[in-house]
mmCIF file with all atom_site columns, C-alpha atoms and ligand atoms in Angstrom:
data_model
loop_
_atom_site.group_PDB
_atom_site.id
_atom_site.type_symbol
_atom_site.label_atom_id
_atom_site.label_alt_id
_atom_site.label_comp_id
_atom_site.label_asym_id
_atom_site.label_entity_id
_atom_site.label_seq_id
_atom_site.pdbx_PDB_ins_code
_atom_site.Cartn_x
_atom_site.Cartn_y
_atom_site.Cartn_z
_atom_site.occupancy
_atom_site.B_iso_or_equiv
_atom_site.pdbx_formal_charge
_atom_site.auth_seq_id
_atom_site.auth_comp_id
_atom_site.auth_asym_id
_atom_site.auth_atom_id
_atom_site.pdbx_PDB_model_num
ATOM   1   C CA  . UNK A 1 1   ? 107.803 101.781 89.894  1.00 0.00 ? 1359 UNK A CA  1
ATOM   2   C CA  . UNK A 1 2   ? 107.280 98.117  90.714  1.00 0.00 ? 1360 UNK A CA  1
ATOM   3   C CA  . UNK A 1 3   ? 106.100 97.179  94.179  1.00 0.00 ? 1361 UNK A CA  1
ATOM   4   C CA  . UNK A 1 4   ? 107.983 94.652  96.304  1.00 0.00 ? 1362 UNK A CA  1
ATOM   5   C CA  . UNK A 1 5   ? 105.705 92.091  97.939  1.00 0.00 ? 1363 UNK A CA  1
ATOM   6   C CA  . UNK A 1 6   ? 107.155 89.691  100.512 1.00 0.00 ? 1364 UNK A CA  1
ATOM   7   C CA  . UNK A 1 7   ? 105.782 86.129  100.394 1.00 0.00 ? 1365 UNK A CA  1
ATOM   8   C CA  . UNK A 1 8   ? 105.899 85.433  104.134 1.00 0.00 ? 1366 UNK A CA  1
ATOM   9   C CA  . UNK A 1 9   ? 105.882 81.637  103.907 1.00 0.00 ? 1367 UNK A CA  1
ATOM   10  C CA  . UNK A 1 10  ? 107.524 80.941  107.259 1.00 0.00 ? 1368 UNK A CA  1
ATOM   11  C CA  . UNK A 1 11  ? 105.826 78.563  109.664 1.00 0.00 ? 1369 UNK A CA  1
ATOM   12  C CA  . UNK A 1 12  ? 105.867 80.164  113.083 1.00 0.00 ? 1370 UNK A CA  1
ATOM   13  C CA  . UNK A 1 13  ? 104.605 83.386  114.641 1.00 0.00 ? 1371 UNK A CA  1
ATOM   14  C CA  . UNK A 1 14  ? 108.085 84.241  115.923 1.00 0.00 ? 1372 UNK A CA  1
ATOM   15  C CA  . UNK A 1 15  ? 109.781 83.968  112.520 1.00 0.00 ? 1373 UNK A CA  1
ATOM   16  C CA  . UNK A 1 16  ? 106.946 85.807  110.807 1.00 0.00 ? 1374 UNK A CA  1
ATOM   17  C CA  . UNK A 1 17  ? 106.976 88.746  113.214 1.00 0.00 ? 1375 UNK A CA  1
ATOM   18  C CA  . UNK A 1 18  ? 110.791 88.977  113.161 1.00 0.00 ? 1376 UNK A CA  1
ATOM   19  C CA  . UNK A 1 19  ? 111.107 88.902  109.351 1.00 0.00 ? 1377 UNK A CA  1
ATOM   20  C CA  . UNK A 1 20  ? 108.125 91.180  108.693 1.00 0.00 ? 1378 UNK A CA  1
ATOM   21  C CA  . UNK A 1 21  ? 109.443 93.709  111.195 1.00 0.00 ? 1379 UNK A CA  1
ATOM   22  C CA  . UNK A 1 22  ? 113.005 93.729  109.773 1.00 0.00 ? 1380 UNK A CA  1
ATOM   23  C CA  . UNK A 1 23  ? 111.965 93.897  106.113 1.00 0.00 ? 1381 UNK A CA  1
ATOM   24  C CA  . UNK A 1 24  ? 108.942 96.226  106.379 1.00 0.00 ? 1382 UNK A CA  1
ATOM   25  C CA  . UNK A 1 25  ? 110.857 99.424  105.456 1.00 0.00 ? 1383 UNK A CA  1
ATOM   26  C CA  . UNK A 1 26  ? 111.695 97.906  102.048 1.00 0.00 ? 1384 UNK A CA  1
ATOM   27  C CA  . UNK A 1 27  ? 108.264 96.441  101.266 1.00 0.00 ? 1385 UNK A CA  1
ATOM   28  C CA  . UNK A 1 28  ? 105.029 97.665  99.682  1.00 0.00 ? 1386 UNK A CA  1
ATOM   29  C CA  . UNK A 1 29  ? 102.907 94.706  100.835 1.00 0.00 ? 1387 UNK A CA  1
ATOM   30  C CA  . UNK A 1 30  ? 103.102 91.284  102.482 1.00 0.00 ? 1388 UNK A CA  1
ATOM   31  C CA  . UNK A 1 31  ? 101.511 88.143  101.050 1.00 0.00 ? 1389 UNK A CA  1
ATOM   32  C CA  . UNK A 1 32  ? 100.369 85.573  103.616 1.00 0.00 ? 1390 UNK A CA  1
ATOM   33  C CA  . UNK A 1 33  ? 99.156  82.117  102.622 1.00 0.00 ? 1391 UNK A CA  1
ATOM   34  C CA  . UNK A 1 34  ? 98.563  78.626  103.928 1.00 0.00 ? 1392 UNK A CA  1
ATOM   35  C CA  . UNK A 1 35  ? 102.082 77.905  105.274 1.00 0.00 ? 1393 UNK A CA  1
ATOM   36  C CA  . UNK A 1 36  ? 101.921 80.722  107.840 1.00 0.00 ? 1394 UNK A CA  1
ATOM   37  C CA  . UNK A 1 37  ? 98.186  80.666  108.590 1.00 0.00 ? 1395 UNK A CA  1
ATOM   38  C CA  . UNK A 1 38  ? 98.213  76.889  109.126 1.00 0.00 ? 1396 UNK A CA  1
ATOM   39  C CA  . UNK A 1 39  ? 101.356 77.194  111.231 1.00 0.00 ? 1397 UNK A CA  1
ATOM   40  C CA  . UNK A 1 40  ? 100.481 80.208  113.357 1.00 0.00 ? 1398 UNK A CA  1
ATOM   41  C CA  . UNK A 1 41  ? 96.700  80.593  113.060 1.00 0.00 ? 1399 UNK A CA  1
ATOM   42  C CA  . UNK A 1 42  ? 94.676  83.438  111.542 1.00 0.00 ? 1400 UNK A CA  1
ATOM   43  C CA  . UNK A 1 43  ? 95.492  85.673  114.515 1.00 0.00 ? 1401 UNK A CA  1
ATOM   44  C CA  . UNK A 1 44  ? 98.905  86.254  112.904 1.00 0.00 ? 1402 UNK A CA  1
ATOM   45  C CA  . UNK A 1 45  ? 97.157  88.394  110.269 1.00 0.00 ? 1403 UNK A CA  1
ATOM   46  C CA  . UNK A 1 46  ? 96.030  90.924  112.852 1.00 0.00 ? 1404 UNK A CA  1
ATOM   47  C CA  . UNK A 1 47  ? 99.505  91.032  114.369 1.00 0.00 ? 1405 UNK A CA  1
ATOM   48  C CA  . UNK A 1 48  ? 101.332 91.568  111.053 1.00 0.00 ? 1406 UNK A CA  1
ATOM   49  C CA  . UNK A 1 49  ? 98.704  94.148  110.026 1.00 0.00 ? 1407 UNK A CA  1
ATOM   50  C CA  . UNK A 1 50  ? 100.013 96.262  112.900 1.00 0.00 ? 1408 UNK A CA  1
ATOM   51  C CA  . UNK A 1 51  ? 103.054 97.104  110.735 1.00 0.00 ? 1409 UNK A CA  1
ATOM   52  C CA  . UNK A 1 52  ? 100.759 99.185  108.535 1.00 0.00 ? 1410 UNK A CA  1
ATOM   53  C CA  . UNK A 1 53  ? 101.503 97.419  105.235 1.00 0.00 ? 1411 UNK A CA  1
ATOM   54  C CA  . UNK A 1 54  ? 98.719  96.065  102.988 1.00 0.00 ? 1412 UNK A CA  1
ATOM   55  C CA  . UNK A 1 55  ? 98.278  92.304  103.473 1.00 0.00 ? 1413 UNK A CA  1
ATOM   56  C CA  . UNK A 1 56  ? 97.385  90.035  100.548 1.00 0.00 ? 1414 UNK A CA  1
ATOM   57  C CA  . UNK A 1 57  ? 95.580  86.757  101.315 1.00 0.00 ? 1415 UNK A CA  1
ATOM   58  C CA  . UNK A 1 58  ? 97.068  84.046  99.134  1.00 0.00 ? 1416 UNK A CA  1
ATOM   59  C CA  . UNK A 1 59  ? 94.419  81.369  99.613  1.00 0.00 ? 1417 UNK A CA  1
ATOM   60  C CA  . UNK A 1 60  ? 94.216  80.754  95.841  1.00 0.00 ? 1418 UNK A CA  1
ATOM   61  C CA  . UNK A 1 61  ? 90.480  80.475  96.372  1.00 0.00 ? 1419 UNK A CA  1
ATOM   62  C CA  . UNK A 1 62  ? 89.133  77.777  94.033  1.00 0.00 ? 1420 UNK A CA  1
ATOM   63  C CA  . UNK A 1 63  ? 85.635  76.658  94.951  1.00 0.00 ? 1421 UNK A CA  1
ATOM   64  C CA  . UNK A 1 64  ? 81.976  77.203  94.081  1.00 0.00 ? 1422 UNK A CA  1
ATOM   65  C CA  . UNK A 1 65  ? 80.777  80.828  94.276  1.00 0.00 ? 1423 UNK A CA  1
ATOM   66  C CA  . UNK A 1 66  ? 79.143  80.547  97.719  1.00 0.00 ? 1424 UNK A CA  1
ATOM   67  C CA  . UNK A 1 67  ? 82.212  78.957  99.316  1.00 0.00 ? 1425 UNK A CA  1
ATOM   68  C CA  . UNK A 1 68  ? 84.469  81.501  97.599  1.00 0.00 ? 1426 UNK A CA  1
ATOM   69  C CA  . UNK A 1 69  ? 82.339  84.293  99.081  1.00 0.00 ? 1427 UNK A CA  1
ATOM   70  C CA  . UNK A 1 70  ? 82.554  82.810  102.592 1.00 0.00 ? 1428 UNK A CA  1
ATOM   71  C CA  . UNK A 1 71  ? 86.351  82.415  102.372 1.00 0.00 ? 1429 UNK A CA  1
ATOM   72  C CA  . UNK A 1 72  ? 86.785  85.951  101.018 1.00 0.00 ? 1430 UNK A CA  1
ATOM   73  C CA  . UNK A 1 73  ? 84.589  87.455  103.755 1.00 0.00 ? 1431 UNK A CA  1
ATOM   74  C CA  . UNK A 1 74  ? 86.640  85.620  106.366 1.00 0.00 ? 1432 UNK A CA  1
ATOM   75  C CA  . UNK A 1 75  ? 89.903  86.956  104.884 1.00 0.00 ? 1433 UNK A CA  1
ATOM   76  C CA  . UNK A 1 76  ? 88.771  90.596  104.889 1.00 0.00 ? 1434 UNK A CA  1
ATOM   77  C CA  . UNK A 1 77  ? 87.331  90.326  108.399 1.00 0.00 ? 1435 UNK A CA  1
ATOM   78  C CA  . UNK A 1 78  ? 90.719  89.008  109.559 1.00 0.00 ? 1436 UNK A CA  1
ATOM   79  C CA  . UNK A 1 79  ? 92.502  92.126  108.290 1.00 0.00 ? 1437 UNK A CA  1
ATOM   80  C CA  . UNK A 1 80  ? 93.583  91.376  104.726 1.00 0.00 ? 1438 UNK A CA  1
ATOM   81  C CA  . UNK A 1 81  ? 93.161  94.092  102.092 1.00 0.00 ? 1439 UNK A CA  1
ATOM   82  C CA  . UNK A 1 82  ? 93.394  91.861  99.015  1.00 0.00 ? 1440 UNK A CA  1
ATOM   83  C CA  . UNK A 1 83  ? 92.685  88.259  98.093  1.00 0.00 ? 1441 UNK A CA  1
ATOM   84  C CA  . UNK A 1 84  ? 94.022  85.922  95.412  1.00 0.00 ? 1442 UNK A CA  1
ATOM   85  C CA  . UNK A 1 85  ? 91.635  83.552  93.623  1.00 0.00 ? 1443 UNK A CA  1
ATOM   86  C CA  . UNK A 1 86  ? 92.258  80.828  91.069  1.00 0.00 ? 1444 UNK A CA  1
ATOM   87  C CA  . UNK A 1 87  ? 90.737  81.563  87.678  1.00 0.00 ? 1445 UNK A CA  1
ATOM   88  C CA  . UNK A 1 88  ? 90.253  78.036  86.333  1.00 0.00 ? 1446 UNK A CA  1
ATOM   89  C CA  . UNK A 1 89  ? 87.077  77.623  88.403  1.00 0.00 ? 1447 UNK A CA  1
ATOM   90  C CA  . UNK A 1 90  ? 85.233  79.958  86.017  1.00 0.00 ? 1448 UNK A CA  1
ATOM   91  C CA  . UNK A 1 91  ? 83.640  83.390  85.975  1.00 0.00 ? 1449 UNK A CA  1
ATOM   92  C CA  . UNK A 1 92  ? 80.901  82.837  88.570  1.00 0.00 ? 1450 UNK A CA  1
ATOM   93  C CA  . UNK A 1 93  ? 83.425  81.696  91.185  1.00 0.00 ? 1451 UNK A CA  1
ATOM   94  C CA  . UNK A 1 94  ? 85.812  84.540  90.343  1.00 0.00 ? 1452 UNK A CA  1
ATOM   95  C CA  . UNK A 1 95  ? 82.980  87.092  90.442  1.00 0.00 ? 1453 UNK A CA  1
ATOM   96  C CA  . UNK A 1 96  ? 82.077  85.933  93.958  1.00 0.00 ? 1454 UNK A CA  1
ATOM   97  C CA  . UNK A 1 97  ? 85.601  86.797  95.144  1.00 0.00 ? 1455 UNK A CA  1
ATOM   98  C CA  . UNK A 1 98  ? 85.784  90.072  93.208  1.00 0.00 ? 1456 UNK A CA  1
ATOM   99  C CA  . UNK A 1 99  ? 82.393  91.311  94.408  1.00 0.00 ? 1457 UNK A CA  1
ATOM   100 C CA  . UNK A 1 100 ? 83.054  90.351  98.018  1.00 0.00 ? 1458 UNK A CA  1
ATOM   101 C CA  . UNK A 1 101 ? 86.513  91.955  97.962  1.00 0.00 ? 1459 UNK A CA  1
ATOM   102 C CA  . UNK A 1 102 ? 85.064  95.162  96.518  1.00 0.00 ? 1460 UNK A CA  1
ATOM   103 C CA  . UNK A 1 103 ? 82.254  95.154  99.107  1.00 0.00 ? 1461 UNK A CA  1
ATOM   104 C CA  . UNK A 1 104 ? 85.004  95.335  101.733 1.00 0.00 ? 1462 UNK A CA  1
ATOM   105 C CA  . UNK A 1 105 ? 86.842  98.072  99.823  1.00 0.00 ? 1463 UNK A CA  1
ATOM   106 C CA  . UNK A 1 106 ? 89.607  95.596  98.907  1.00 0.00 ? 1464 UNK A CA  1
ATOM   107 C CA  . UNK A 1 107 ? 91.119  94.043  95.805  1.00 0.00 ? 1465 UNK A CA  1
ATOM   108 C CA  . UNK A 1 108 ? 91.038  90.661  94.094  1.00 0.00 ? 1466 UNK A CA  1
ATOM   109 C CA  . UNK A 1 109 ? 93.792  89.165  91.915  1.00 0.00 ? 1467 UNK A CA  1
ATOM   110 C CA  . UNK A 1 110 ? 93.247  86.124  89.720  1.00 0.00 ? 1468 UNK A CA  1
ATOM   111 C CA  . UNK A 1 111 ? 95.905  83.474  89.043  1.00 0.00 ? 1469 UNK A CA  1
ATOM   112 C CA  . UNK A 1 112 ? 96.181  83.231  85.256  1.00 0.00 ? 1470 UNK A CA  1
ATOM   113 C CA  . UNK A 1 113 ? 99.402  81.276  84.817  1.00 0.00 ? 1471 UNK A CA  1
ATOM   114 C CA  . UNK A 1 114 ? 101.676 79.812  87.481  1.00 0.00 ? 1472 UNK A CA  1
ATOM   115 C CA  . UNK A 1 115 ? 105.455 79.961  87.681  1.00 0.00 ? 1473 UNK A CA  1
ATOM   116 C CA  . UNK A 1 116 ? 106.510 76.339  88.254  1.00 0.00 ? 1474 UNK A CA  1
ATOM   117 C CA  . UNK A 1 117 ? 107.332 73.846  85.442  1.00 0.00 ? 1475 UNK A CA  1
ATOM   118 C CA  . UNK A 1 118 ? 104.171 71.784  85.994  1.00 0.00 ? 1476 UNK A CA  1
ATOM   119 C CA  . UNK A 1 119 ? 102.039 74.819  85.201  1.00 0.00 ? 1477 UNK A CA  1
ATOM   120 C CA  . UNK A 1 120 ? 102.781 74.160  81.547  1.00 0.00 ? 1478 UNK A CA  1
ATOM   121 C CA  . UNK A 1 121 ? 100.823 70.877  81.689  1.00 0.00 ? 1479 UNK A CA  1
ATOM   122 C CA  . UNK A 1 122 ? 97.340  72.400  81.958  1.00 0.00 ? 1480 UNK A CA  1
ATOM   123 C CA  . UNK A 1 123 ? 97.183  76.113  82.642  1.00 0.00 ? 1481 UNK A CA  1
ATOM   124 C CA  . UNK A 1 124 ? 99.421  77.977  80.217  1.00 0.00 ? 1482 UNK A CA  1
ATOM   125 C CA  . UNK A 1 125 ? 99.130  79.305  76.683  1.00 0.00 ? 1483 UNK A CA  1
ATOM   126 C CA  . UNK A 1 126 ? 95.583  79.645  75.402  1.00 0.00 ? 1484 UNK A CA  1
ATOM   127 C CA  . UNK A 1 127 ? 93.957  78.651  78.704  1.00 0.00 ? 1485 UNK A CA  1
ATOM   128 C CA  . UNK A 1 128 ? 95.973  81.230  80.656  1.00 0.00 ? 1486 UNK A CA  1
ATOM   129 C CA  . UNK A 1 129 ? 95.013  83.864  78.093  1.00 0.00 ? 1487 UNK A CA  1
ATOM   130 C CA  . UNK A 1 130 ? 91.331  82.960  78.473  1.00 0.00 ? 1488 UNK A CA  1
ATOM   131 C CA  . UNK A 1 131 ? 91.595  83.196  82.247  1.00 0.00 ? 1489 UNK A CA  1
ATOM   132 C CA  . UNK A 1 132 ? 93.243  86.628  82.012  1.00 0.00 ? 1490 UNK A CA  1
ATOM   133 C CA  . UNK A 1 133 ? 90.487  87.885  79.702  1.00 0.00 ? 1491 UNK A CA  1
ATOM   134 C CA  . UNK A 1 134 ? 87.814  86.506  82.015  1.00 0.00 ? 1492 UNK A CA  1
ATOM   135 C CA  . UNK A 1 135 ? 89.500  88.140  85.042  1.00 0.00 ? 1493 UNK A CA  1
ATOM   136 C CA  . UNK A 1 136 ? 89.221  91.532  83.321  1.00 0.00 ? 1494 UNK A CA  1
ATOM   137 C CA  . UNK A 1 137 ? 85.572  90.895  82.398  1.00 0.00 ? 1495 UNK A CA  1
ATOM   138 C CA  . UNK A 1 138 ? 84.817  89.960  86.022  1.00 0.00 ? 1496 UNK A CA  1
ATOM   139 C CA  . UNK A 1 139 ? 86.238  93.262  87.262  1.00 0.00 ? 1497 UNK A CA  1
ATOM   140 C CA  . UNK A 1 140 ? 89.310  91.794  88.980  1.00 0.00 ? 1498 UNK A CA  1
ATOM   141 C CA  . UNK A 1 141 ? 92.014  94.255  89.958  1.00 0.00 ? 1499 UNK A CA  1
ATOM   142 C CA  . UNK A 1 142 ? 94.759  92.244  88.317  1.00 0.00 ? 1500 UNK A CA  1
ATOM   143 C CA  . UNK A 1 143 ? 96.291  88.848  87.646  1.00 0.00 ? 1501 UNK A CA  1
ATOM   144 C CA  . UNK A 1 144 ? 99.122  86.640  88.846  1.00 0.00 ? 1502 UNK A CA  1
ATOM   145 C CA  . UNK A 1 145 ? 101.606 85.782  86.068  1.00 0.00 ? 1503 UNK A CA  1
ATOM   146 C CA  . UNK A 1 146 ? 104.980 83.973  86.103  1.00 0.00 ? 1504 UNK A CA  1
ATOM   147 C CA  . UNK A 1 147 ? 108.284 85.843  86.554  1.00 0.00 ? 1505 UNK A CA  1
ATOM   148 C CA  . UNK A 1 148 ? 109.906 82.652  85.279  1.00 0.00 ? 1506 UNK A CA  1
ATOM   149 C CA  . UNK A 1 149 ? 108.436 83.307  81.792  1.00 0.00 ? 1507 UNK A CA  1
ATOM   150 C CA  . UNK A 1 150 ? 108.743 86.999  80.841  1.00 0.00 ? 1508 UNK A CA  1
ATOM   151 C CA  . UNK A 1 151 ? 107.451 86.302  77.328  1.00 0.00 ? 1509 UNK A CA  1
ATOM   152 C CA  . UNK A 1 152 ? 104.210 84.988  78.844  1.00 0.00 ? 1510 UNK A CA  1
ATOM   153 C CA  . UNK A 1 153 ? 103.923 88.073  81.061  1.00 0.00 ? 1511 UNK A CA  1
ATOM   154 C CA  . UNK A 1 154 ? 104.226 90.241  77.941  1.00 0.00 ? 1512 UNK A CA  1
ATOM   155 C CA  . UNK A 1 155 ? 101.509 88.232  76.200  1.00 0.00 ? 1513 UNK A CA  1
ATOM   156 C CA  . UNK A 1 156 ? 99.174  88.456  79.203  1.00 0.00 ? 1514 UNK A CA  1
ATOM   157 C CA  . UNK A 1 157 ? 99.837  92.223  79.464  1.00 0.00 ? 1515 UNK A CA  1
ATOM   158 C CA  . UNK A 1 158 ? 98.442  92.585  75.936  1.00 0.00 ? 1516 UNK A CA  1
ATOM   159 C CA  . UNK A 1 159 ? 95.192  91.065  77.213  1.00 0.00 ? 1517 UNK A CA  1
ATOM   160 C CA  . UNK A 1 160 ? 94.773  92.855  80.533  1.00 0.00 ? 1518 UNK A CA  1
ATOM   161 C CA  . UNK A 1 161 ? 95.997  96.358  79.602  1.00 0.00 ? 1519 UNK A CA  1
ATOM   162 C CA  . UNK A 1 162 ? 96.383  98.574  82.666  1.00 0.00 ? 1520 UNK A CA  1
ATOM   163 C CA  . UNK A 1 163 ? 95.139  96.016  85.231  1.00 0.00 ? 1521 UNK A CA  1
ATOM   164 C CA  . UNK A 1 164 ? 97.900  95.009  87.635  1.00 0.00 ? 1522 UNK A CA  1
ATOM   165 C CA  . UNK A 1 165 ? 100.271 92.075  87.198  1.00 0.00 ? 1523 UNK A CA  1
ATOM   166 C CA  . UNK A 1 166 ? 101.702 90.583  90.385  1.00 0.00 ? 1524 UNK A CA  1
ATOM   167 C CA  . UNK A 1 167 ? 104.489 88.182  89.551  1.00 0.00 ? 1525 UNK A CA  1
ATOM   168 C CA  . UNK A 1 168 ? 106.187 85.448  91.629  1.00 0.00 ? 1526 UNK A CA  1
ATOM   169 C CA  . UNK A 1 169 ? 109.166 83.332  90.616  1.00 0.00 ? 1527 UNK A CA  1
ATOM   170 C CA  . UNK A 1 170 ? 112.288 85.490  90.947  1.00 0.00 ? 1528 UNK A CA  1
ATOM   171 C CA  . UNK A 1 171 ? 115.231 84.281  92.987  1.00 0.00 ? 1529 UNK A CA  1
ATOM   172 C CA  . UNK A 1 172 ? 114.590 80.753  94.270  1.00 0.00 ? 1530 UNK A CA  1
ATOM   173 C CA  . UNK A 1 173 ? 112.600 79.737  91.174  1.00 0.00 ? 1531 UNK A CA  1
ATOM   174 C CA  . UNK A 1 174 ? 115.141 81.208  88.770  1.00 0.00 ? 1532 UNK A CA  1
ATOM   175 C CA  . UNK A 1 175 ? 113.339 84.310  87.469  1.00 0.00 ? 1533 UNK A CA  1
ATOM   176 C CA  . UNK A 1 176 ? 115.447 87.419  86.855  1.00 0.00 ? 1534 UNK A CA  1
ATOM   177 C CA  . UNK A 1 177 ? 114.320 90.461  88.856  1.00 0.00 ? 1535 UNK A CA  1
ATOM   178 C CA  . UNK A 1 178 ? 115.893 92.996  86.467  1.00 0.00 ? 1536 UNK A CA  1
ATOM   179 C CA  . UNK A 1 179 ? 114.266 91.447  83.425  1.00 0.00 ? 1537 UNK A CA  1
ATOM   180 C CA  . UNK A 1 180 ? 110.782 91.061  84.884  1.00 0.00 ? 1538 UNK A CA  1
ATOM   181 C CA  . UNK A 1 181 ? 110.480 94.296  86.917  1.00 0.00 ? 1539 UNK A CA  1
ATOM   182 C CA  . UNK A 1 182 ? 109.677 96.623  83.967  1.00 0.00 ? 1540 UNK A CA  1
ATOM   183 C CA  . UNK A 1 183 ? 106.884 94.291  82.823  1.00 0.00 ? 1541 UNK A CA  1
ATOM   184 C CA  . UNK A 1 184 ? 104.924 94.047  86.059  1.00 0.00 ? 1542 UNK A CA  1
ATOM   185 C CA  . UNK A 1 185 ? 103.316 96.079  88.861  1.00 0.00 ? 1543 UNK A CA  1
ATOM   186 C CA  . UNK A 1 186 ? 104.305 93.955  91.841  1.00 0.00 ? 1544 UNK A CA  1
ATOM   187 C CA  . UNK A 1 187 ? 107.118 91.448  92.365  1.00 0.00 ? 1545 UNK A CA  1
ATOM   188 C CA  . UNK A 1 188 ? 106.378 88.644  94.845  1.00 0.00 ? 1546 UNK A CA  1
ATOM   189 C CA  . UNK A 1 189 ? 109.554 87.400  96.554  1.00 0.00 ? 1547 UNK A CA  1
ATOM   190 C CA  . UNK A 1 190 ? 109.749 84.713  99.239  1.00 0.00 ? 1548 UNK A CA  1
ATOM   191 C CA  . UNK A 1 191 ? 112.738 82.485  99.968  1.00 0.00 ? 1549 UNK A CA  1
ATOM   192 C CA  . UNK A 1 192 ? 115.465 84.757  98.674  1.00 0.00 ? 1550 UNK A CA  1
ATOM   193 C CA  . UNK A 1 193 ? 114.400 87.268  101.342 1.00 0.00 ? 1551 UNK A CA  1
ATOM   194 C CA  . UNK A 1 194 ? 113.117 85.227  104.305 1.00 0.00 ? 1552 UNK A CA  1
ATOM   195 C CA  . UNK A 1 195 ? 115.833 82.536  104.054 1.00 0.00 ? 1553 UNK A CA  1
ATOM   196 C CA  . UNK A 1 196 ? 118.650 85.069  103.722 1.00 0.00 ? 1554 UNK A CA  1
ATOM   197 C CA  . UNK A 1 197 ? 121.108 85.444  106.561 1.00 0.00 ? 1555 UNK A CA  1
ATOM   198 C CA  . UNK A 1 198 ? 120.097 89.119  106.722 1.00 0.00 ? 1556 UNK A CA  1
ATOM   199 C CA  . UNK A 1 199 ? 116.475 89.399  105.451 1.00 0.00 ? 1557 UNK A CA  1
ATOM   200 C CA  . UNK A 1 200 ? 116.469 93.210  105.676 1.00 0.00 ? 1558 UNK A CA  1
ATOM   201 C CA  . UNK A 1 201 ? 119.588 93.455  103.483 1.00 0.00 ? 1559 UNK A CA  1
ATOM   202 C CA  . UNK A 1 202 ? 118.124 90.934  101.036 1.00 0.00 ? 1560 UNK A CA  1
ATOM   203 C CA  . UNK A 1 203 ? 114.903 92.967  100.787 1.00 0.00 ? 1561 UNK A CA  1
ATOM   204 C CA  . UNK A 1 204 ? 116.885 96.185  100.362 1.00 0.00 ? 1562 UNK A CA  1
ATOM   205 C CA  . UNK A 1 205 ? 118.735 94.614  97.423  1.00 0.00 ? 1563 UNK A CA  1
ATOM   206 C CA  . UNK A 1 206 ? 115.411 94.523  95.561  1.00 0.00 ? 1564 UNK A CA  1
ATOM   207 C CA  . UNK A 1 207 ? 114.863 98.249  96.201  1.00 0.00 ? 1565 UNK A CA  1
ATOM   208 C CA  . UNK A 1 208 ? 115.991 99.142  92.662  1.00 0.00 ? 1566 UNK A CA  1
ATOM   209 C CA  . UNK A 1 209 ? 112.626 97.859  91.356  1.00 0.00 ? 1567 UNK A CA  1
ATOM   210 C CA  . UNK A 1 210 ? 110.748 100.446 93.460  1.00 0.00 ? 1568 UNK A CA  1
ATOM   211 C CA  . UNK A 1 211 ? 112.464 103.494 91.937  1.00 0.00 ? 1569 UNK A CA  1
HETATM 212 O O1  . O7M B 2 .   ? 110.114 83.377  96.074  1.00 0.00 ? 1197 O7M B O1  1
HETATM 213 P P1  . O7M B 2 .   ? 109.551 82.004  96.412  1.00 0.00 ? 1197 O7M B P1  1
HETATM 214 O O2  . O7M B 2 .   ? 109.664 81.041  95.299  1.00 0.00 ? 1197 O7M B O2  1
HETATM 215 O O3  . O7M B 2 .   ? 110.081 81.484  97.702  1.00 0.00 ? 1197 O7M B O3  1
HETATM 216 O O4  . O7M B 2 .   ? 107.994 82.222  96.725  1.00 0.00 ? 1197 O7M B O4  1
HETATM 217 C C1  . O7M B 2 .   ? 107.074 82.531  95.745  1.00 0.00 ? 1197 O7M B C1  1
HETATM 218 C C2  . O7M B 2 .   ? 105.726 82.764  96.348  1.00 0.00 ? 1197 O7M B C2  1
HETATM 219 O O5  . O7M B 2 .   ? 104.791 83.020  95.309  1.00 0.00 ? 1197 O7M B O5  1
HETATM 220 C C3  . O7M B 2 .   ? 105.161 81.580  97.129  1.00 0.00 ? 1197 O7M B C3  1
HETATM 221 O O6  . O7M B 2 .   ? 104.335 82.093  98.165  1.00 0.00 ? 1197 O7M B O6  1
HETATM 222 C C4  . O7M B 2 .   ? 104.321 80.849  96.108  1.00 0.00 ? 1197 O7M B C4  1
HETATM 223 O O7  . O7M B 2 .   ? 103.266 80.151  96.711  1.00 0.00 ? 1197 O7M B O7  1
HETATM 224 C C5  . O7M B 2 .   ? 103.772 82.023  95.283  1.00 0.00 ? 1197 O7M B C5  1
HETATM 225 N N1  . O7M B 2 .   ? 103.450 81.725  93.879  1.00 0.00 ? 1197 O7M B N1  1
HETATM 226 C C6  . O7M B 2 .   ? 104.373 81.142  93.050  1.00 0.00 ? 1197 O7M B C6  1
HETATM 227 O O8  . O7M B 2 .   ? 105.523 80.908  93.428  1.00 0.00 ? 1197 O7M B O8  1
HETATM 228 N N2  . O7M B 2 .   ? 104.007 80.813  91.770  1.00 0.00 ? 1197 O7M B N2  1
HETATM 229 C C7  . O7M B 2 .   ? 102.796 81.083  91.265  1.00 0.00 ? 1197 O7M B C7  1
HETATM 230 O O9  . O7M B 2 .   ? 102.549 80.789  90.108  1.00 0.00 ? 1197 O7M B O9  1
HETATM 231 C C8  . O7M B 2 .   ? 101.858 81.723  92.073  1.00 0.00 ? 1197 O7M B C8  1
HETATM 232 C C9  . O7M B 2 .   ? 102.218 82.095  93.358  1.00 0.00 ? 1197 O7M B C9  1
HETATM 233 C C10 . O7M B 2 .   ? 101.332 82.973  94.048  1.00 0.00 ? 1197 O7M B C10 1
HETATM 234 O O10 . O7M B 2 .   ? 101.656 83.809  94.836  1.00 0.00 ? 1197 O7M B O10 1
HETATM 235 O O11 . O7M B 2 .   ? 100.072 82.896  93.666  1.00 0.00 ? 1197 O7M B O11 1
HETATM 236 C C11 . O7M B 2 .   ? 99.200  83.826  94.162  1.00 0.00 ? 1197 O7M B C11 1
#
């Protein structure tokens, strides 16, 4: 079974509450990041948490260890149950997020390789592999890897074993849900659900990955 994670990148409280409410029956978790938090404020986290789904903080935390710790504490106090950190900052920064997340009984995922074309300029191949290995050594719960490049997901799986892979890039970015689903633990989907005329129906169409 692969989990379906909605990337709730809408900009207002009203849209967020409407879409989260309609799609919740088809979801395993909701990912909230800068677009919504900057648009609606952190109080939206508490409101969406009321639906009872796990909330993943996509702040791609990428700072020195102390700042990473402060950001992670803030996220868990706001109601998130997982946080996403960048891995390129190095093991001490990643450890700060992992340890803080675990102190709160939550999870931490580390971005190893991104899904967009520009990701190939600096953070793919050998560097992505090194980040994935480091994420495992730091005790992270899993990594973020690109649904747009299934062959890279397979290569990163070899490195991380049974740790989780959460994977964005299907739909709007061109990744194929059927192809990527068997390779990953969680599929992150944004625009092809929240921009659909009927977001609930669009989310339901991904239900085959959850069986
Ligand atoms: O389905 P989309 O393209 O509308 O949305 C994808 C979501 O995944 C969106 O929230 C992106 O910020 C995020 N994402 C990527 O698209 N690519 C990545 O490499 C990494 C992420 C992500 O979630 O990182 C944690």
